[in-house]
Tab-separated table of N, CA and C and ligand atoms in Angstrom:
chain	number	residue	atom	x	y	z
A	1	MET	N	22.439	31.328	2.498
A	1	MET	CA	21.138	30.953	1.942
A	1	MET	C	20.473	29.927	2.846
A	2	LYS	N	19.155	30.031	2.990
A	2	LYS	CA	18.412	29.097	3.826
A	2	LYS	C	18.443	27.692	3.195
A	3	PRO	N	18.785	26.620	3.964
A	3	PRO	CA	18.791	25.280	3.372
A	3	PRO	C	17.396	24.914	2.870
A	4	SER	N	17.345	24.198	1.778
A	4	SER	CA	16.063	23.845	1.158
A	4	SER	C	15.380	22.719	1.911
A	5	ALA	N	14.018	22.783	1.956
A	5	ALA	CA	13.247	21.700	2.563
A	5	ALA	C	12.752	20.757	1.468
A	6	ALA	N	13.343	20.893	0.255
A	6	ALA	CA	12.853	20.110	-0.886
A	6	ALA	C	12.958	18.613	-0.643
A	7	GLN	N	13.960	18.176	0.101
A	7	GLN	CA	14.150	16.740	0.311
A	7	GLN	C	13.336	16.215	1.483
A	8	LEU	N	12.554	17.074	2.070
A	8	LEU	CA	11.793	16.664	3.252
A	8	LEU	C	10.655	15.727	2.838
A	9	CYS	N	10.505	14.645	3.603
A	9	CYS	CA	9.411	13.712	3.306
A	9	CYS	C	8.634	13.448	4.589
A	10	LEU	N	7.328	13.392	4.488
A	10	LEU	CA	6.491	13.093	5.653
A	10	LEU	C	5.939	11.684	5.491
A	11	ARG	N	5.925	10.931	6.575
A	11	ARG	CA	5.286	9.606	6.529
A	11	ARG	C	4.657	9.312	7.883
A	12	PRO	N	3.673	8.394	7.919
A	12	PRO	CA	3.053	8.065	9.201
A	12	PRO	C	4.071	7.435	10.149
A	13	TYR	N	3.867	7.666	11.416
A	13	TYR	CA	4.717	7.072	12.461
A	13	TYR	C	4.654	5.558	12.402
A	14	ASP	N	5.814	4.942	12.612
A	14	ASP	CA	5.910	3.491	12.693
A	14	ASP	C	6.488	3.141	14.067
A	15	GLU	N	6.079	2.008	14.613
A	15	GLU	CA	6.552	1.597	15.957
A	15	GLU	C	8.074	1.659	16.094
A	16	GLY	N	8.772	1.351	14.988
A	16	GLY	CA	10.238	1.341	15.011
A	16	GLY	C	10.844	2.732	15.142
A	17	ASP	N	10.019	3.768	15.040
A	17	ASP	CA	10.505	5.153	15.157
A	17	ASP	C	10.598	5.610	16.617
A	18	LEU	N	10.105	4.779	17.522
A	18	LEU	CA	9.952	5.226	18.920
A	18	LEU	C	11.216	5.874	19.486
A	19	GLN	N	12.345	5.170	19.408
A	19	GLN	CA	13.564	5.678	20.042
A	19	GLN	C	14.003	7.008	19.431
A	20	SER	N	13.928	7.111	18.107
A	20	SER	CA	14.334	8.363	17.442
A	20	SER	C	13.442	9.524	17.862
A	21	VAL	N	12.147	9.250	17.930
A	21	VAL	CA	11.193	10.317	18.272
A	21	VAL	C	11.387	10.768	19.719
A	22	VAL	N	11.558	9.807	20.612
A	22	VAL	CA	11.716	10.155	22.028
A	22	VAL	C	13.052	10.885	22.252
A	23	SER	N	14.093	10.484	21.539
A	23	SER	CA	15.389	11.176	21.654
A	23	SER	C	15.290	12.597	21.115
A	24	LEU	N	14.591	12.748	19.998
A	24	LEU	CA	14.414	14.099	19.416
A	24	LEU	C	13.671	14.990	20.410
A	25	PHE	N	12.604	14.455	21.004
A	25	PHE	CA	11.820	15.201	22.005
A	25	PHE	C	12.750	15.698	23.121
A	26	TYR	N	13.557	14.785	23.662
A	26	TYR	CA	14.465	15.136	24.763
A	26	TYR	C	15.476	16.202	24.300
A	27	ASP	N	16.134	15.940	23.187
A	27	ASP	CA	17.202	16.847	22.723
A	27	ASP	C	16.670	18.236	22.371
A	28	THR	N	15.489	18.276	21.760
A	28	THR	CA	14.926	19.585	21.382
A	28	THR	C	14.587	20.404	22.625
A	29	ILE	N	13.924	19.771	23.572
A	29	ILE	CA	13.554	20.522	24.783
A	29	ILE	C	14.795	20.977	25.546
A	30	HIS	N	15.826	20.110	25.582
A	30	HIS	CA	17.030	20.459	26.335
A	30	HIS	C	18.017	21.312	25.523
A	31	SER	N	17.561	21.837	24.408
A	31	SER	CA	18.395	22.789	23.657
A	31	SER	C	17.526	23.977	23.207
A	32	VAL	N	16.623	23.725	22.264
A	32	VAL	CA	15.816	24.821	21.689
A	32	VAL	C	14.961	25.511	22.764
A	33	ASN	N	14.298	24.734	23.603
A	33	ASN	CA	13.383	25.331	24.573
A	33	ASN	C	14.089	26.017	25.745
A	34	LEU	N	15.412	25.833	25.844
A	34	LEU	CA	16.129	26.466	26.960
A	34	LEU	C	16.176	27.987	26.832
A	35	LYS	N	15.789	28.512	25.668
A	35	LYS	CA	15.747	29.984	25.581
A	35	LYS	C	14.530	30.537	26.323
A	36	ASP	N	13.560	29.667	26.616
A	36	ASP	CA	12.331	30.130	27.286
A	36	ASP	C	12.060	29.445	28.629
A	37	TYR	N	12.720	28.334	28.893
A	37	TYR	CA	12.477	27.563	30.125
A	37	TYR	C	13.818	27.262	30.790
A	38	THR	N	13.789	27.069	32.110
A	38	THR	CA	15.024	26.761	32.833
A	38	THR	C	15.387	25.277	32.635
A	39	PRO	N	16.648	24.910	32.891
A	39	PRO	CA	17.033	23.491	32.794
A	39	PRO	C	16.166	22.607	33.704
A	40	GLU	N	15.777	23.132	34.871
A	40	GLU	CA	14.932	22.348	35.788
A	40	GLU	C	13.540	22.133	35.184
A	41	GLN	N	13.016	23.150	34.550
A	41	GLN	CA	11.710	22.998	33.885
A	41	GLN	C	11.827	22.011	32.711
A	42	ALA	N	12.952	22.087	31.997
A	42	ALA	CA	13.165	21.155	30.874
A	42	ALA	C	13.237	19.715	31.382
A	43	ASP	N	13.887	19.505	32.522
A	43	ASP	CA	13.957	18.156	33.105
A	43	ASP	C	12.572	17.646	33.486
A	44	ALA	N	11.737	18.547	34.007
A	44	ALA	CA	10.377	18.149	34.405
A	44	ALA	C	9.539	17.809	33.168
A	45	TRP	N	9.750	18.539	32.093
A	45	TRP	CA	9.011	18.364	30.843
A	45	TRP	C	9.499	17.106	30.106
A	46	ALA	N	10.809	16.965	30.038
A	46	ALA	CA	11.407	15.829	29.324
A	46	ALA	C	12.449	15.179	30.229
A	47	PRO	N	11.999	14.225	31.077
A	47	PRO	CA	12.948	13.569	31.970
A	47	PRO	C	13.929	12.686	31.196
A	48	LYS	N	15.099	12.482	31.797
A	48	LYS	CA	16.145	11.692	31.138
A	48	LYS	C	15.658	10.278	30.819
A	49	LYS	N	14.884	9.689	31.752
A	49	LYS	CA	14.369	8.333	31.528
A	49	LYS	C	12.898	8.403	31.163
A	50	PRO	N	12.571	8.403	29.868
A	50	PRO	CA	11.162	8.511	29.477
A	50	PRO	C	10.407	7.206	29.693
A	51	ASP	N	9.107	7.323	29.836
A	51	ASP	CA	8.242	6.152	29.947
A	51	ASP	C	7.921	5.694	28.509
A	52	LEU	N	8.713	4.748	28.014
A	52	LEU	CA	8.605	4.361	26.603
A	52	LEU	C	7.267	3.722	26.256
A	53	SER	N	6.702	2.958	27.187
A	53	SER	CA	5.415	2.320	26.849
A	53	SER	C	4.305	3.368	26.780
A	54	ARG	N	4.383	4.407	27.622
A	54	ARG	CA	3.393	5.480	27.537
A	54	ARG	C	3.530	6.214	26.194
A	55	TRP	N	4.788	6.470	25.807
A	55	TRP	CA	5.041	7.144	24.527
A	55	TRP	C	4.530	6.304	23.351
A	56	GLN	N	4.833	4.992	23.390
A	56	GLN	CA	4.396	4.158	22.269
A	56	GLN	C	2.866	4.172	22.155
A	57	GLY	N	2.194	4.096	23.311
A	57	GLY	CA	0.725	4.129	23.306
A	57	GLY	C	0.206	5.438	22.729
A	58	LEU	N	0.823	6.543	23.133
A	58	LEU	CA	0.385	7.861	22.657
A	58	LEU	C	0.593	7.995	21.144
A	59	LEU	N	1.793	7.649	20.698
A	59	LEU	CA	2.136	7.864	19.285
A	59	LEU	C	1.358	6.932	18.365
A	60	LYS	N	1.139	5.699	18.802
A	60	LYS	CA	0.368	4.750	17.991
A	60	LYS	C	-1.111	5.069	18.012
A	61	GLY	N	-1.569	5.633	19.134
A	61	GLY	CA	-3.002	5.870	19.317
A	61	GLY	C	-3.509	7.127	18.626
A	62	GLU	N	-2.616	8.023	18.272
A	62	GLU	CA	-3.034	9.280	17.656
A	62	GLU	C	-2.592	9.310	16.185
A	63	ASP	N	-2.997	10.352	15.487
A	63	ASP	CA	-2.593	10.547	14.094
A	63	ASP	C	-1.196	11.161	14.133
A	64	THR	N	-0.181	10.310	14.016
A	64	THR	CA	1.203	10.760	14.228
A	64	THR	C	2.004	10.679	12.925
A	65	TRP	N	2.741	11.754	12.662
A	65	TRP	CA	3.547	11.864	11.437
A	65	TRP	C	4.986	12.195	11.796
A	66	VAL	N	5.903	11.622	11.018
A	66	VAL	CA	7.304	11.990	11.197
A	66	VAL	C	7.790	12.656	9.910
A	67	ALA	N	8.724	13.593	10.083
A	67	ALA	CA	9.374	14.262	8.949
A	67	ALA	C	10.773	13.675	8.826
A	68	VAL	N	11.130	13.264	7.612
A	68	VAL	CA	12.423	12.625	7.393
A	68	VAL	C	13.226	13.451	6.389
A	69	GLN	N	14.465	13.699	6.746
A	69	GLN	CA	15.384	14.397	5.830
A	69	GLN	C	16.787	13.863	6.095
A	70	ASP	N	17.599	13.773	5.063
A	70	ASP	CA	18.966	13.254	5.209
A	70	ASP	C	18.960	11.877	5.878
A	71	GLY	N	17.910	11.091	5.649
A	71	GLY	CA	17.845	9.735	6.192
A	71	GLY	C	17.584	9.658	7.683
A	72	ARG	N	17.151	10.770	8.278
A	72	ARG	CA	16.889	10.744	9.732
A	72	ARG	C	15.581	11.455	10.033
A	73	ILE	N	15.017	11.130	11.181
A	73	ILE	CA	13.791	11.810	11.597
A	73	ILE	C	14.169	13.196	12.125
A	74	VAL	N	13.584	14.228	11.524
A	74	VAL	CA	13.937	15.608	11.899
A	74	VAL	C	12.755	16.345	12.536
A	75	GLY	N	11.627	15.649	12.687
A	75	GLY	CA	10.488	16.269	13.350
A	75	GLY	C	9.353	15.279	13.473
A	76	PHE	N	8.443	15.565	14.374
A	76	PHE	CA	7.231	14.742	14.467
A	76	PHE	C	6.093	15.586	15.003
A	77	ALA	N	4.887	15.130	14.689
A	77	ALA	CA	3.680	15.845	15.132
A	77	ALA	C	2.571	14.824	15.287
A	78	ASN	N	1.638	15.107	16.183
A	78	ASN	CA	0.486	14.218	16.284
A	78	ASN	C	-0.769	14.983	16.678
A	79	ARG	N	-1.899	14.293	16.502
A	79	ARG	CA	-3.212	14.925	16.649
A	79	ARG	C	-4.204	13.896	17.158
A	80	ASP	N	-5.060	14.362	18.050
A	80	ASP	CA	-6.157	13.531	18.539
A	80	ASP	C	-7.436	14.329	18.263
A	81	GLY	N	-8.142	13.987	17.198
A	81	GLY	CA	-9.333	14.750	16.818
A	81	GLY	C	-8.958	16.170	16.448
A	82	GLU	N	-9.570	17.152	17.136
A	82	GLU	CA	-9.248	18.555	16.825
A	82	GLU	C	-8.066	19.056	17.656
A	83	TYR	N	-7.479	18.175	18.468
A	83	TYR	CA	-6.376	18.585	19.337
A	83	TYR	C	-5.021	18.265	18.705
A	84	PHE	N	-4.286	19.312	18.372
A	84	PHE	CA	-2.926	19.211	17.821
A	84	PHE	C	-2.017	19.041	19.029
A	85	ASP	N	-1.534	17.828	19.232
A	85	ASP	CA	-0.848	17.491	20.479
A	85	ASP	C	0.636	17.901	20.424
A	86	CYS	N	1.497	17.045	19.850
A	86	CYS	CA	2.941	17.346	19.835
A	86	CYS	C	3.381	17.983	18.516
A	87	LEU	N	4.392	18.831	18.591
A	87	LEU	CA	5.069	19.346	17.394
A	87	LEU	C	6.505	19.682	17.801
A	88	TYR	N	7.431	18.838	17.363
A	88	TYR	CA	8.832	19.014	17.753
A	88	TYR	C	9.728	18.846	16.535
A	89	VAL	N	10.695	19.745	16.423
A	89	VAL	CA	11.639	19.711	15.305
A	89	VAL	C	13.053	19.567	15.864
A	90	HIS	N	13.847	18.752	15.197
A	90	HIS	CA	15.237	18.491	15.610
A	90	HIS	C	15.995	19.804	15.764
A	91	LYS	N	16.841	19.869	16.777
A	91	LYS	CA	17.556	21.114	17.080
A	91	LYS	C	18.415	21.610	15.912
A	92	ASP	N	18.920	20.697	15.079
A	92	ASP	CA	19.776	21.099	13.952
A	92	ASP	C	18.984	21.396	12.676
A	93	TYR	N	17.639	21.311	12.765
A	93	TYR	CA	16.799	21.527	11.565
A	93	TYR	C	15.741	22.613	11.791
A	94	GLN	N	16.044	23.530	12.710
A	94	GLN	CA	15.120	24.620	13.002
A	94	GLN	C	15.063	25.610	11.830
A	95	ARG	N	13.923	26.228	11.651
A	95	ARG	CA	13.678	27.295	10.656
A	95	ARG	C	14.004	26.852	9.226
A	96	ARG	N	13.644	25.596	8.930
A	96	ARG	CA	13.791	25.112	7.551
A	96	ARG	C	12.447	24.670	6.981
A	97	GLY	N	11.366	25.009	7.676
A	97	GLY	CA	10.048	24.654	7.165
A	97	GLY	C	9.560	23.274	7.569
A	98	VAL	N	10.266	22.622	8.501
A	98	VAL	CA	9.845	21.268	8.915
A	98	VAL	C	8.504	21.326	9.666
A	99	ALA	N	8.390	22.241	10.627
A	99	ALA	CA	7.133	22.359	11.386
A	99	ALA	C	5.985	22.805	10.476
A	100	LYS	N	6.277	23.669	9.541
A	100	LYS	CA	5.243	24.138	8.604
A	100	LYS	C	4.668	22.944	7.833
A	101	ALA	N	5.559	22.085	7.342
A	101	ALA	CA	5.101	20.912	6.579
A	101	ALA	C	4.271	19.986	7.466
A	102	LEU	N	4.730	19.755	8.685
A	102	LEU	CA	3.988	18.877	9.598
A	102	LEU	C	2.637	19.481	9.973
A	103	ALA	N	2.621	20.787	10.254
A	103	ALA	CA	1.362	21.441	10.646
A	103	ALA	C	0.356	21.416	9.494
A	104	GLU	N	0.847	21.632	8.280
A	104	GLU	CA	-0.067	21.573	7.122
A	104	GLU	C	-0.699	20.191	7.017
A	105	ARG	N	0.091	19.146	7.254
A	105	ARG	CA	-0.434	17.783	7.179
A	105	ARG	C	-1.477	17.540	8.287
A	106	ILE	N	-1.121	17.923	9.496
A	106	ILE	CA	-2.013	17.704	10.653
A	106	ILE	C	-3.321	18.498	10.474
A	107	GLU	N	-3.199	19.753	10.102
A	107	GLU	CA	-4.403	20.592	9.930
A	107	GLU	C	-5.252	20.081	8.769
A	108	GLY	N	-4.596	19.667	7.699
A	108	GLY	CA	-5.326	19.152	6.534
A	108	GLY	C	-6.111	17.900	6.869
A	109	ARG	N	-5.517	17.025	7.649
A	109	ARG	CA	-6.212	15.785	8.015
A	109	ARG	C	-7.359	16.055	8.991
A	110	ALA	N	-7.166	17.022	9.879
A	110	ALA	CA	-8.257	17.386	10.796
A	110	ALA	C	-9.430	17.969	9.999
A	111	ALA	N	-9.113	18.825	9.028
A	111	ALA	CA	-10.167	19.425	8.197
A	111	ALA	C	-10.881	18.343	7.387
A	112	ALA	N	-10.099	17.386	6.857
A	112	ALA	CA	-10.695	16.313	6.048
A	112	ALA	C	-11.629	15.442	6.891
A	113	GLU	N	-11.355	15.357	8.182
A	113	GLU	CA	-12.233	14.593	9.086
A	113	GLU	C	-13.467	15.404	9.471
A	114	GLY	N	-13.530	16.651	9.057
A	114	GLY	CA	-14.712	17.463	9.312
A	114	GLY	C	-14.626	18.368	10.528
A	115	HIS	N	-13.439	18.463	11.131
A	115	HIS	CA	-13.309	19.360	12.281
A	115	HIS	C	-13.314	20.814	11.803
A	116	ALA	N	-14.018	21.664	12.541
A	116	ALA	CA	-14.138	23.072	12.143
A	116	ALA	C	-12.981	23.905	12.669
A	117	LYS	N	-12.361	23.413	13.743
A	117	LYS	CA	-11.232	24.163	14.305
A	117	LYS	C	-10.168	23.184	14.777
A	118	ILE	N	-8.995	23.721	15.023
A	118	ILE	CA	-7.913	22.923	15.599
A	118	ILE	C	-7.357	23.713	16.769
A	119	ARG	N	-7.024	22.992	17.834
A	119	ARG	CA	-6.528	23.693	19.027
A	119	ARG	C	-5.258	23.010	19.507
A	120	THR	N	-4.463	23.770	20.240
A	120	THR	CA	-3.201	23.232	20.750
A	120	THR	C	-2.840	23.926	22.054
A	121	ASN	N	-1.861	23.356	22.754
A	121	ASN	CA	-1.260	24.026	23.901
A	121	ASN	C	0.174	24.349	23.494
A	122	ALA	N	0.416	25.590	23.157
A	122	ALA	CA	1.720	25.977	22.596
A	122	ALA	C	2.672	26.438	23.688
A	123	SER	N	3.911	25.972	23.597
A	123	SER	CA	4.955	26.443	24.516
A	123	SER	C	5.260	27.915	24.224
A	124	LEU	N	5.985	28.537	25.134
A	124	LEU	CA	6.462	29.909	24.880
A	124	LEU	C	7.269	29.931	23.584
A	125	THR	N	8.037	28.860	23.353
A	125	THR	CA	8.917	28.775	22.181
A	125	THR	C	8.119	28.638	20.883
A	126	ALA	N	7.015	27.885	20.947
A	126	ALA	CA	6.244	27.600	19.731
A	126	ALA	C	5.176	28.654	19.442
A	127	ARG	N	4.891	29.506	20.400
A	127	ARG	CA	3.808	30.488	20.208
A	127	ARG	C	3.961	31.318	18.920
A	128	PRO	N	5.172	31.864	18.638
A	128	PRO	CA	5.288	32.669	17.397
A	128	PRO	C	5.002	31.848	16.141
A	129	PHE	N	5.398	30.576	16.162
A	129	PHE	CA	5.120	29.717	14.998
A	129	PHE	C	3.609	29.605	14.780
A	130	PHE	N	2.881	29.311	15.868
A	130	PHE	CA	1.428	29.135	15.725
A	130	PHE	C	0.739	30.462	15.394
A	131	GLU	N	1.218	31.553	15.971
A	131	GLU	CA	0.624	32.864	15.646
A	131	GLU	C	0.778	33.154	14.157
A	132	GLN	N	1.951	32.827	13.642
A	132	GLN	CA	2.210	33.070	12.227
A	132	GLN	C	1.272	32.235	11.352
A	133	ARG	N	0.770	31.093	11.890
A	133	ARG	CA	-0.163	30.249	11.143
A	133	ARG	C	-1.621	30.634	11.380
A	134	GLY	N	-1.843	31.699	12.118
A	134	GLY	CA	-3.214	32.178	12.301
A	134	GLY	C	-3.911	31.684	13.545
A	135	TYR	N	-3.183	31.027	14.431
A	135	TYR	CA	-3.780	30.598	15.702
A	135	TYR	C	-3.855	31.811	16.637
A	136	ALA	N	-4.916	31.865	17.426
A	136	ALA	CA	-5.075	32.942	18.413
A	136	ALA	C	-4.968	32.354	19.818
A	137	VAL	N	-4.399	33.152	20.710
A	137	VAL	CA	-4.296	32.713	22.108
A	137	VAL	C	-5.676	32.787	22.754
A	138	VAL	N	-6.090	31.673	23.350
A	138	VAL	CA	-7.363	31.622	24.081
A	138	VAL	C	-7.107	31.955	25.553
A	139	ARG	N	-6.063	31.404	26.094
A	139	ARG	CA	-5.665	31.731	27.472
A	139	ARG	C	-4.223	31.302	27.727
A	140	ARG	N	-3.608	31.965	28.714
A	140	ARG	CA	-2.281	31.581	29.206
A	140	ARG	C	-2.499	30.539	30.290
A	141	GLN	N	-1.662	29.487	30.340
A	141	GLN	CA	-1.874	28.405	31.290
A	141	GLN	C	-0.601	28.131	32.081
A	142	CYS	N	-0.773	27.642	33.305
A	142	CYS	CA	0.357	27.184	34.106
A	142	CYS	C	0.200	25.680	34.288
A	143	VAL	N	1.152	24.934	33.747
A	143	VAL	CA	1.092	23.473	33.814
A	143	VAL	C	2.051	23.011	34.904
A	144	HIS	N	1.564	22.152	35.787
A	144	HIS	CA	2.400	21.636	36.886
A	144	HIS	C	2.998	20.301	36.474
A	145	ARG	N	4.328	20.223	36.455
A	145	ARG	CA	5.028	18.985	36.078
A	145	ARG	C	6.165	18.735	37.055
A	146	ALA	N	6.098	17.590	37.731
A	146	ALA	CA	7.193	17.166	38.622
A	146	ALA	C	7.685	18.308	39.522
A	147	GLY	N	6.750	19.012	40.109
A	147	GLY	CA	7.109	20.062	41.056
A	147	GLY	C	7.491	21.393	40.433
A	148	HIS	N	7.369	21.503	39.121
A	148	HIS	CA	7.688	22.767	38.439
A	148	HIS	C	6.458	23.303	37.713
A	149	VAL	N	6.444	24.617	37.525
A	149	VAL	CA	5.335	25.245	36.808
A	149	VAL	C	5.850	25.707	35.452
A	150	LEU	N	5.188	25.257	34.397
A	150	LEU	CA	5.583	25.639	33.031
A	150	LEU	C	4.434	26.420	32.396
A	151	VAL	N	4.784	27.547	31.811
A	151	VAL	CA	3.765	28.367	31.145
A	151	VAL	C	3.587	27.899	29.702
A	152	ASN	N	2.312	27.773	29.292
A	152	ASN	CA	2.040	27.595	27.865
A	152	ASN	C	0.749	28.331	27.511
A	153	PHE	N	0.327	28.217	26.249
A	153	PHE	CA	-0.836	28.976	25.785
A	153	PHE	C	-1.810	28.059	25.056
A	154	ALA	N	-3.057	28.078	25.504
A	154	ALA	CA	-4.101	27.401	24.735
A	154	ALA	C	-4.356	28.281	23.523
A	155	MET	N	-4.222	27.697	22.322
A	155	MET	CA	-4.392	28.465	21.078
A	155	MET	C	-5.300	27.678	20.142
A	156	GLU	N	-5.973	28.384	19.254
A	156	GLU	CA	-6.799	27.683	18.269
A	156	GLU	C	-7.012	28.531	17.020
A	157	ARG	N	-7.404	27.838	15.944
A	157	ARG	CA	-7.768	28.547	14.711
A	157	ARG	C	-8.825	27.729	13.972
A	158	SER	N	-9.546	28.417	13.149
A	158	SER	CA	-10.550	27.756	12.322
A	158	SER	C	-9.851	27.037	11.177
A	159	ILE	N	-10.363	25.845	10.828
A	159	ILE	CA	-9.792	25.140	9.665
A	159	ILE	C	-10.913	24.765	8.696
A	160	GLN	N	-12.041	25.494	8.829
A	160	GLN	CA	-13.167	25.196	7.948
A	160	GLN	C	-12.791	25.481	6.505
A	161	LYS	N	-13.199	24.582	5.610
A	161	LYS	CA	-12.850	24.764	4.192
A	161	LYS	C	-13.747	25.799	3.558
B	1	COA	C1	8.260	25.769	17.269
B	1	COA	C2	8.932	24.814	16.292
B	1	COA	C3	8.133	23.524	16.206
B	1	COA	C4	9.008	25.492	14.918
B	1	COA	O1	9.642	24.583	14.028
B	1	COA	P1	10.446	25.055	12.713
B	1	COA	O2	10.576	23.874	11.821
B	1	COA	O3	11.706	25.729	13.119
B	1	COA	O4	9.453	26.120	12.093
B	1	COA	P2	9.331	26.513	10.544
B	1	COA	O5	10.692	26.578	9.939
B	1	COA	O6	8.353	25.614	9.878
B	1	COA	O7	8.721	27.980	10.673
B	1	COA	C5	7.742	28.469	9.778
B	1	COA	C6	7.500	29.926	10.108
B	1	COA	O8	7.001	30.051	11.446
B	1	COA	C7	7.544	31.254	12.054
B	1	COA	N1	8.447	30.889	13.162
B	1	COA	C8	8.954	29.671	13.455
B	1	COA	N2	9.706	29.731	14.564
B	1	COA	C9	9.687	31.010	14.977
B	1	COA	C10	10.295	31.709	16.048
B	1	COA	N3	11.064	31.088	16.959
B	1	COA	N4	10.063	33.027	16.171
B	1	COA	C11	9.304	33.686	15.289
B	1	COA	N5	8.695	33.081	14.224
B	1	COA	C12	8.887	31.762	14.082
B	1	COA	C13	8.326	31.962	10.948
B	1	COA	O9	7.432	32.798	10.265
B	1	COA	C14	8.747	30.786	10.068
B	1	COA	O10	9.018	31.154	8.738
B	1	COA	P3	10.487	31.777	8.367
B	1	COA	O11	11.513	30.842	8.956
B	1	COA	O12	10.464	31.778	6.865
B	1	COA	O13	10.552	33.134	8.984
B	1	COA	C15	10.394	24.503	16.732
B	1	COA	O14	11.065	25.714	17.030
B	1	COA	C16	10.522	23.594	17.925
B	1	COA	O15	10.698	22.375	17.784
B	1	COA	N6	10.479	24.188	19.129
B	1	COA	C17	10.723	23.463	20.353
B	1	COA	C18	9.642	22.465	20.678
B	1	COA	C19	8.348	23.094	21.049
B	1	COA	O16	8.285	24.023	21.838
B	1	COA	N7	7.296	22.516	20.485
B	1	COA	C20	5.972	22.890	20.755
B	1	COA	C21	5.487	22.195	21.949
B	1	COA	S1	3.884	22.786	22.310
């Protein structure tokens, strides 16, 4: 039976969450995303030594939410206006509705601010999730990171009420 997401709680990001969020980002990319990207691409995307001050600025500066279950952070998402920036779920909590809950929160807040659409740059791994939520691919993109090329997709959907 699929584990229940009933105990899942969403709350705004707090500065003290930085280490957990950055570790989750690293661990997810170096496990879940390896089905679509090489280890070298994963290193370029999520280097072992992250720039913590850049991360803190990004997470504090945007509309950032964390998902908590079993007393730990199991996912996070953030948004800058109509741009849905990050969406990462802990490797041990995949396919339990964590991303769905975070996306509903992010999209709902964008709609409440009056945005007519929401857009994102989805990884190869996340594309099916966003397609299932009604996002359409606008274009395929090649992102250059630390000497590597990573493919992702500009996607968007209407969120007009
Ligand atoms: C993409 C990601 C965020 C999805 O998180 P998740 O919590 O596992 O997704 P959910 O459980 O909320 O999925 C909801 C629905 O989306 C669809 N879905 C999610 N992942 C899918 C996949 N890999 N393939 C096909 N459909 C998928 C399914 O319809 C799913 O419902 P179901 O499980 O009842 O079939 C997660 O896999 C992840 O962290 N990926 C790596 C990080 C990443 O690439 N992030 C995006 C950066 S742009």
